[in-house]
Amino acid sequence: MNKIQLLSLIAAISVLYSCKEENKSKNSLGDTDVIPVKISAVSALGLARSINATGLVTTENEAKYSFKIGGVISRVFVEEGQFFKKGQLLATLNSTEISAGLAQSSLNVDKAQRDYERAASLYKDGVFTLEQLQNTKTALDIAQKAKEATAFNERYSKIYAAADGFVSQKMANEGEVVDPGTPVLSINETRGNDNYLLRVGVTDREWSLISLGQTAKVTLDGYADKEIDAFVFRKSQAADRALGSFQIELKLKLKDVKPAVGMFGKAEISTSQDENVKVIPYSSLVEADGDKAFVFTPDGTGKVKKVPVTISKIDNDQVYLRDGLAGVNEIVISNSAYLNEKSTIKIIR
């Protein structure tokens, strides 16, 4: 290769390299760092206000069954998770001491009865005074009432189910000594499938917007493919000190579903108040994280501004905003992912 050919090759390579570098700095429109975008007007819409909350499944009535008197547990006839019927025997105490107390009270009544009858005879004969007769009658009455109290306690040495339900927790076992009133079984009452609730926590403001009877839609994690109808059944009148929120109970309208107590659920409660929200396309969102996101708005000639927004809900390709875009009329709805506040844009109508 001669010198002239070598110089020509070097010149050709230089031209090609410079063209490549030039193309890197240009976009398809031939403008350096200019990004084509589409914009859309921000629209407002009046929607029925809804409140989103989460909580756990429970039942309408919960109870802790215990013995009225203390003693040694003889039998516990149910296990955790087991269903039972109203009137079913659930647990008993050892009856040895109870039977002895009942027999003793019967003997006391018999003795007091004999004393009273003897005193009545002696009073007729003028040997006993009226006061002595009255004292024996009082002793008889006391013995009879003591027997009634012992018989009452004997009936409550057994635990019977007050309603249909199931055992959520077994707190004591056979052979344990329990004091009067010590919980033995924690139960949840059920009446078919119409006794299940979702207990959710709400804020002060949300609590004031919720009324009894308002409808709700519930989704349980255990049945994610089923949307369950519900309504507001109860409102707490005091904040839960442990959770720091107000409790709302939603009664679930179950059909073929029987959830477990403690199952996690999400609820959307419809309120009677309307809410004015701004609606934007889903494609306009950037850096979405939970209910927080950003959008870009045209700012002057060929520039954009990044604005934070708070999402209320997303419905298909529409986003309803709870907050943000005050005073903003237009937003960028295409190529938002390629923008930053230093970008230059060209609006395509």
Coordinates of C-alpha atoms in Angstrom, one line a residue:
M1 CA 0.0 0.0 0.0
N2 CA 1.4 3.3 -1.0
K3 CA 1.4 6.5 1.1
I4 CA -1.5 8.1 -0.8
Q5 CA -3.8 5.0 -0.3
L6 CA -2.9 5.0 3.5
L7 CA -3.8 8.6 3.9
S8 CA -7.1 8.1 2.1
L9 CA -8.0 5.1 4.4
I10 CA -7.3 7.1 7.5
A11 CA -9.4 10.0 6.3
A12 CA -12.4 7.7 5.5
I13 CA -12.2 6.1 9.0
S14 CA -12.2 9.6 10.6
V15 CA -15.3 10.7 8.7
L16 CA -17.2 7.5 9.6
Y17 CA -16.3 7.9 13.3
S18 CA -17.4 11.6 13.4
C19 CA -20.7 10.7 11.8
K20 CA -21.3 8.0 14.4
E21 CA -20.6 10.4 17.2
E22 CA -22.9 12.9 15.7
N23 CA -25.7 10.4 15.3
K24 CA -25.4 9.5 19.0
S25 CA -26.3 13.0 20.0
K26 CA -29.4 13.2 17.8
N27 CA -32.8 11.6 18.0
S28 CA -35.0 10.5 15.2
L29 CA -36.2 14.0 14.6
G30 CA -32.6 15.3 14.2
D31 CA -32.8 17.5 17.3
T32 CA -30.3 16.9 20.1
D33 CA -32.0 15.7 23.4
V34 CA -35.5 16.5 22.2
I35 CA -38.1 14.0 23.3
P36 CA -41.5 13.9 21.6
V37 CA -44.5 13.7 24.0
K38 CA -48.2 13.8 24.0
I39 CA -50.2 15.8 26.5
S40 CA -53.7 15.6 27.8
A41 CA -56.0 17.8 29.8
V42 CA -56.6 17.0 33.4
S43 CA -60.3 16.1 34.0
A44 CA -62.3 16.3 37.2
L45 CA -65.0 13.8 38.3
G46 CA -67.4 13.5 41.2
L47 CA -67.3 10.0 42.7
A48 CA -68.9 8.4 45.7
R49 CA -66.3 8.5 48.4
S50 CA -65.0 5.1 49.4
I51 CA -62.8 4.1 52.3
N52 CA -60.2 1.3 52.0
A53 CA -59.3 -0.7 55.1
T54 CA -57.8 -4.0 56.1
G55 CA -58.6 -6.3 59.0
L56 CA -59.1 -9.9 60.3
V57 CA -62.1 -12.2 60.1
T58 CA -63.9 -12.9 63.3
T59 CA -67.5 -13.8 64.4
E60 CA -70.3 -11.7 65.8
N61 CA -70.0 -13.2 69.3
E62 CA -66.8 -14.4 71.1
A63 CA -66.8 -15.9 74.6
K64 CA -64.5 -17.5 77.1
Y65 CA -66.1 -20.5 78.8
S66 CA -65.1 -21.2 82.4
F67 CA -66.3 -23.1 85.5
K68 CA -68.1 -21.1 88.2
I69 CA -66.2 -23.0 90.9
G70 CA -62.6 -24.1 91.2
G71 CA -61.4 -27.7 91.0
V72 CA -59.6 -30.3 89.0
I73 CA -60.6 -30.6 85.4
S74 CA -61.9 -34.1 84.7
R75 CA -62.6 -34.0 81.0
V76 CA -62.4 -31.6 78.0
F77 CA -64.5 -33.1 75.2
V78 CA -63.5 -30.7 72.4
E79 CA -60.2 -29.7 70.7
E80 CA -59.1 -26.5 69.0
G81 CA -60.9 -25.9 65.7
Q82 CA -63.7 -28.3 66.5
F83 CA -67.3 -27.3 65.9
F84 CA -70.1 -27.9 68.5
K85 CA -73.8 -27.6 68.8
K86 CA -75.9 -25.6 71.3
G87 CA -76.3 -27.5 74.6
Q88 CA -73.3 -29.9 73.9
L89 CA -71.2 -30.8 77.0
L90 CA -67.7 -29.3 76.5
A91 CA -65.9 -29.9 79.8
T92 CA -66.4 -31.1 83.4
L93 CA -64.7 -30.9 86.8
N94 CA -63.9 -33.8 89.0
S95 CA -67.1 -34.4 90.9
T96 CA -65.7 -36.0 94.1
E97 CA -65.5 -32.7 96.1
I98 CA -68.7 -31.3 94.6
S99 CA -70.7 -34.5 95.4
A100 CA -69.4 -34.4 99.0
G101 CA -70.4 -30.8 99.4
L102 CA -73.9 -31.5 98.0
A103 CA -74.3 -34.5 100.4
Q104 CA -73.2 -32.4 103.3
S105 CA -75.7 -29.6 102.5
S106 CA -78.5 -32.2 102.4
L107 CA -77.5 -33.6 105.8
N108 CA -77.5 -30.0 107.2
V109 CA -81.0 -29.5 105.9
D110 CA -82.2 -32.8 107.5
K111 CA -80.7 -31.8 110.9
A112 CA -82.2 -28.3 110.8
Q113 CA -85.6 -29.8 109.9
R114 CA -85.5 -32.2 112.9
D115 CA -84.4 -29.3 115.2
Y116 CA -87.3 -27.2 114.0
E117 CA -89.9 -30.0 114.4
R118 CA -88.6 -30.7 118.0
A119 CA -88.7 -27.0 118.8
A120 CA -92.3 -26.7 117.5
S121 CA -93.4 -29.5 119.8
L122 CA -91.7 -28.1 122.8
Y123 CA -93.2 -24.7 122.1
K124 CA -96.7 -26.2 122.1
D125 CA -95.9 -27.7 125.5
G126 CA -94.7 -24.3 126.8
V127 CA -91.1 -25.5 127.2
F128 CA -89.5 -23.4 124.4
T129 CA -90.0 -19.7 124.0
L130 CA -91.2 -18.1 120.7
E131 CA -87.7 -16.8 120.1
Q132 CA -86.2 -20.3 120.4
L133 CA -88.7 -21.6 117.9
Q134 CA -88.0 -18.7 115.5
N135 CA -84.2 -19.4 115.7
T136 CA -84.6 -23.0 114.7
K137 CA -86.8 -21.9 111.8
T138 CA -84.1 -19.5 110.7
A139 CA -81.5 -22.2 110.9
L140 CA -83.6 -24.4 108.7
D141 CA -84.1 -21.7 106.1
I142 CA -80.3 -21.0 106.0
A143 CA -79.6 -24.7 105.5
Q144 CA -82.0 -25.0 102.7
K145 CA -80.6 -21.9 100.9
A146 CA -77.0 -23.3 101.4
K147 CA -78.2 -26.5 99.7
E148 CA -79.7 -24.6 96.8
A149 CA -76.4 -22.7 96.3
T150 CA -74.4 -25.9 96.4
A151 CA -76.7 -27.5 93.8
F152 CA -76.4 -24.4 91.6
N153 CA -72.6 -24.6 91.8
E154 CA -72.8 -28.4 91.0
R155 CA -74.7 -27.6 87.8
Y156 CA -72.0 -25.1 86.8
S157 CA -69.2 -27.7 87.4
K158 CA -69.9 -28.6 83.8
I159 CA -69.5 -26.4 80.7
Y160 CA -72.3 -26.5 78.1
A161 CA -72.4 -24.7 74.8
A162 CA -74.6 -21.7 74.9
A163 CA -74.9 -21.6 71.1
D164 CA -73.5 -23.2 68.0
G165 CA -69.8 -22.4 67.4
F166 CA -66.3 -23.7 67.4
V167 CA -63.3 -23.7 69.7
S168 CA -60.8 -21.0 68.7
Q169 CA -58.4 -21.8 71.7
K170 CA -58.1 -24.5 74.3
M171 CA -56.6 -22.9 77.4
A172 CA -56.6 -25.8 79.9
N173 CA -56.3 -29.6 79.8
E174 CA -57.5 -32.5 81.9
G175 CA -55.9 -32.8 85.3
E176 CA -55.2 -29.1 85.7
V177 CA -56.5 -27.2 88.8
V178 CA -58.4 -24.1 87.9
D179 CA -59.8 -21.2 89.9
P180 CA -63.3 -20.0 89.6
G181 CA -63.8 -18.0 86.4
T182 CA -60.5 -19.1 84.9
P183 CA -61.0 -19.4 81.1
V184 CA -60.9 -23.0 79.8
L185 CA -62.1 -22.6 76.3
S186 CA -62.2 -19.6 74.0
I187 CA -65.0 -20.0 71.5
N188 CA -66.6 -18.2 68.5
E189 CA -70.3 -18.5 68.0
T190 CA -71.6 -19.3 64.5
R191 CA -75.1 -19.5 63.1
G192 CA -74.6 -21.0 59.7
N193 CA -72.6 -18.5 57.6
D194 CA -74.4 -15.3 58.6
N195 CA -72.3 -14.7 61.7
Y196 CA -68.9 -13.9 60.3
L197 CA -67.4 -10.4 60.4
L198 CA -64.4 -8.5 59.1
R199 CA -63.1 -6.2 61.8
V200 CA -61.1 -3.3 60.3
G201 CA -59.3 -0.3 61.7
V202 CA -60.0 3.3 60.4
T203 CA -58.9 6.8 61.2
D204 CA -60.9 9.4 63.0
R205 CA -61.9 11.1 59.8
E206 CA -62.9 7.9 58.1
W207 CA -64.9 6.8 61.2
S208 CA -67.0 10.0 61.0
L209 CA -67.9 9.2 57.4
I210 CA -69.0 5.7 58.0
S211 CA -72.6 4.9 59.0
L212 CA -74.4 1.7 60.0
G213 CA -75.8 -0.2 57.1
Q214 CA -73.4 1.2 54.4
T215 CA -72.4 -1.4 51.9
A216 CA -68.9 -2.7 51.3
K217 CA -66.9 -5.1 49.1
V218 CA -64.6 -7.5 50.8
T219 CA -61.8 -9.7 49.4
L220 CA -60.2 -12.3 51.7
D221 CA -56.7 -13.6 51.1
G222 CA -57.9 -17.2 51.4
Y223 CA -60.5 -16.6 48.7
A224 CA -58.8 -14.0 46.5
D225 CA -60.9 -14.8 43.5
K226 CA -64.2 -14.1 45.3
E227 CA -65.6 -10.7 46.0
I228 CA -67.9 -10.8 49.0
D229 CA -70.7 -8.4 49.7
A230 CA -70.8 -6.9 53.2
F231 CA -72.3 -4.1 55.2
V232 CA -71.4 -2.0 58.3
F233 CA -72.7 -3.9 61.3
R234 CA -71.1 -2.1 64.2
K235 CA -69.0 0.9 65.0
S236 CA -66.8 1.2 68.0
Q237 CA -67.4 4.3 70.2
A238 CA -63.9 4.4 71.5
A239 CA -60.5 4.0 69.9
D240 CA -58.6 0.7 70.4
R241 CA -55.8 1.6 72.8
A242 CA -53.5 -1.1 71.5
L243 CA -54.0 -0.3 67.8
G244 CA -54.6 3.4 68.0
S245 CA -57.5 3.2 65.5
F246 CA -61.3 3.0 65.5
Q247 CA -62.8 -0.5 64.9
I248 CA -65.5 -1.1 62.3
E249 CA -67.2 -4.4 62.0
L250 CA -68.5 -5.5 58.5
K251 CA -70.9 -8.4 58.4
L252 CA -70.1 -10.7 55.5
K253 CA -72.8 -12.1 53.2
L254 CA -71.2 -15.5 52.7
K255 CA -72.7 -18.2 50.5
D256 CA -70.5 -21.2 49.9
V257 CA -67.5 -19.7 51.7
K258 CA -66.6 -20.5 55.4
P259 CA -63.4 -18.6 56.3
A260 CA -61.2 -19.2 59.2
V261 CA -61.1 -16.8 62.1
G262 CA -58.0 -14.6 61.8
M263 CA -58.0 -14.6 58.0
F264 CA -56.7 -11.4 56.5
G265 CA -59.2 -9.3 54.4
K266 CA -59.4 -6.1 52.5
A267 CA -62.6 -3.9 52.4
E268 CA -63.8 -1.0 50.3
I269 CA -66.6 0.8 52.2
S270 CA -68.9 3.1 50.2
T271 CA -69.9 6.2 52.0
S272 CA -72.8 8.6 51.4
Q273 CA -70.6 11.6 50.6
D274 CA -69.3 12.5 47.1
E275 CA -65.7 13.2 46.4
N276 CA -64.3 15.5 43.6
V277 CA -61.3 13.8 42.2
K278 CA -59.0 14.4 39.2
V279 CA -58.7 11.7 36.6
I280 CA -55.5 11.0 34.6
P281 CA -54.3 8.2 32.3
Y282 CA -52.3 5.4 33.9
S283 CA -49.6 5.9 31.3
S284 CA -48.8 9.3 32.8
L285 CA -47.6 7.9 36.1
V286 CA -43.9 7.6 36.9
E287 CA -42.1 6.2 40.0
A288 CA -45.4 4.9 41.5
D289 CA -45.0 3.5 45.0
G290 CA -48.1 2.5 46.9
D291 CA -50.5 5.5 46.7
K292 CA -47.7 7.9 45.9
A293 CA -46.4 8.7 42.3
F294 CA -45.3 11.5 40.1
V295 CA -46.4 13.0 36.7
F296 CA -44.8 15.5 34.3
T297 CA -46.5 18.7 33.3
P298 CA -45.4 21.1 30.5
D299 CA -43.4 24.0 32.0
G300 CA -42.8 26.9 29.7
T301 CA -41.4 26.3 26.2
G302 CA -40.1 22.8 25.7
K303 CA -39.6 22.0 29.4
V304 CA -41.3 19.8 31.9
K305 CA -41.9 19.9 35.7
K306 CA -42.2 16.8 37.9
V307 CA -45.3 17.0 40.2
P308 CA -46.1 14.6 43.1
V309 CA -49.6 13.1 43.3
T310 CA -51.5 10.8 45.7
I311 CA -53.6 8.0 44.2
S312 CA -57.1 7.3 45.4
K313 CA -57.7 4.2 43.2
I314 CA -56.9 2.8 39.8
D315 CA -59.7 1.5 37.5
N316 CA -58.4 -0.2 34.4
D317 CA -56.3 2.5 32.6
Q318 CA -57.7 5.5 34.6
V319 CA -56.1 6.8 37.8
Y320 CA -58.2 8.7 40.4
L321 CA -56.2 11.2 42.5
R322 CA -56.8 12.0 46.1
D323 CA -54.3 14.9 46.0
G324 CA -52.0 16.8 43.7
L325 CA -52.1 18.7 40.4
A326 CA -53.5 21.9 42.0
G327 CA -53.6 24.6 39.3
V328 CA -52.4 22.1 36.6
N329 CA -54.4 21.8 33.5
E330 CA -52.3 19.5 31.3
I331 CA -50.0 16.6 31.8
V332 CA -47.6 14.5 29.8
I333 CA -49.1 11.1 28.8
S334 CA -46.4 9.5 26.7
N335 CA -42.7 8.9 27.0
S336 CA -42.9 9.9 30.6
A337 CA -40.4 7.2 31.6
Y338 CA -37.7 8.9 29.5
L339 CA -38.1 12.4 31.0
N340 CA -36.5 14.4 33.8
E341 CA -36.7 18.1 34.7
K342 CA -33.7 18.8 32.4
S343 CA -35.3 17.2 29.4
T344 CA -36.4 19.2 26.3
I345 CA -39.7 18.1 24.8
K346 CA -41.6 18.5 21.6
I347 CA -45.4 18.3 22.0
I348 CA -47.1 16.1 19.4
R349 CA -50.8 16.9 18.9

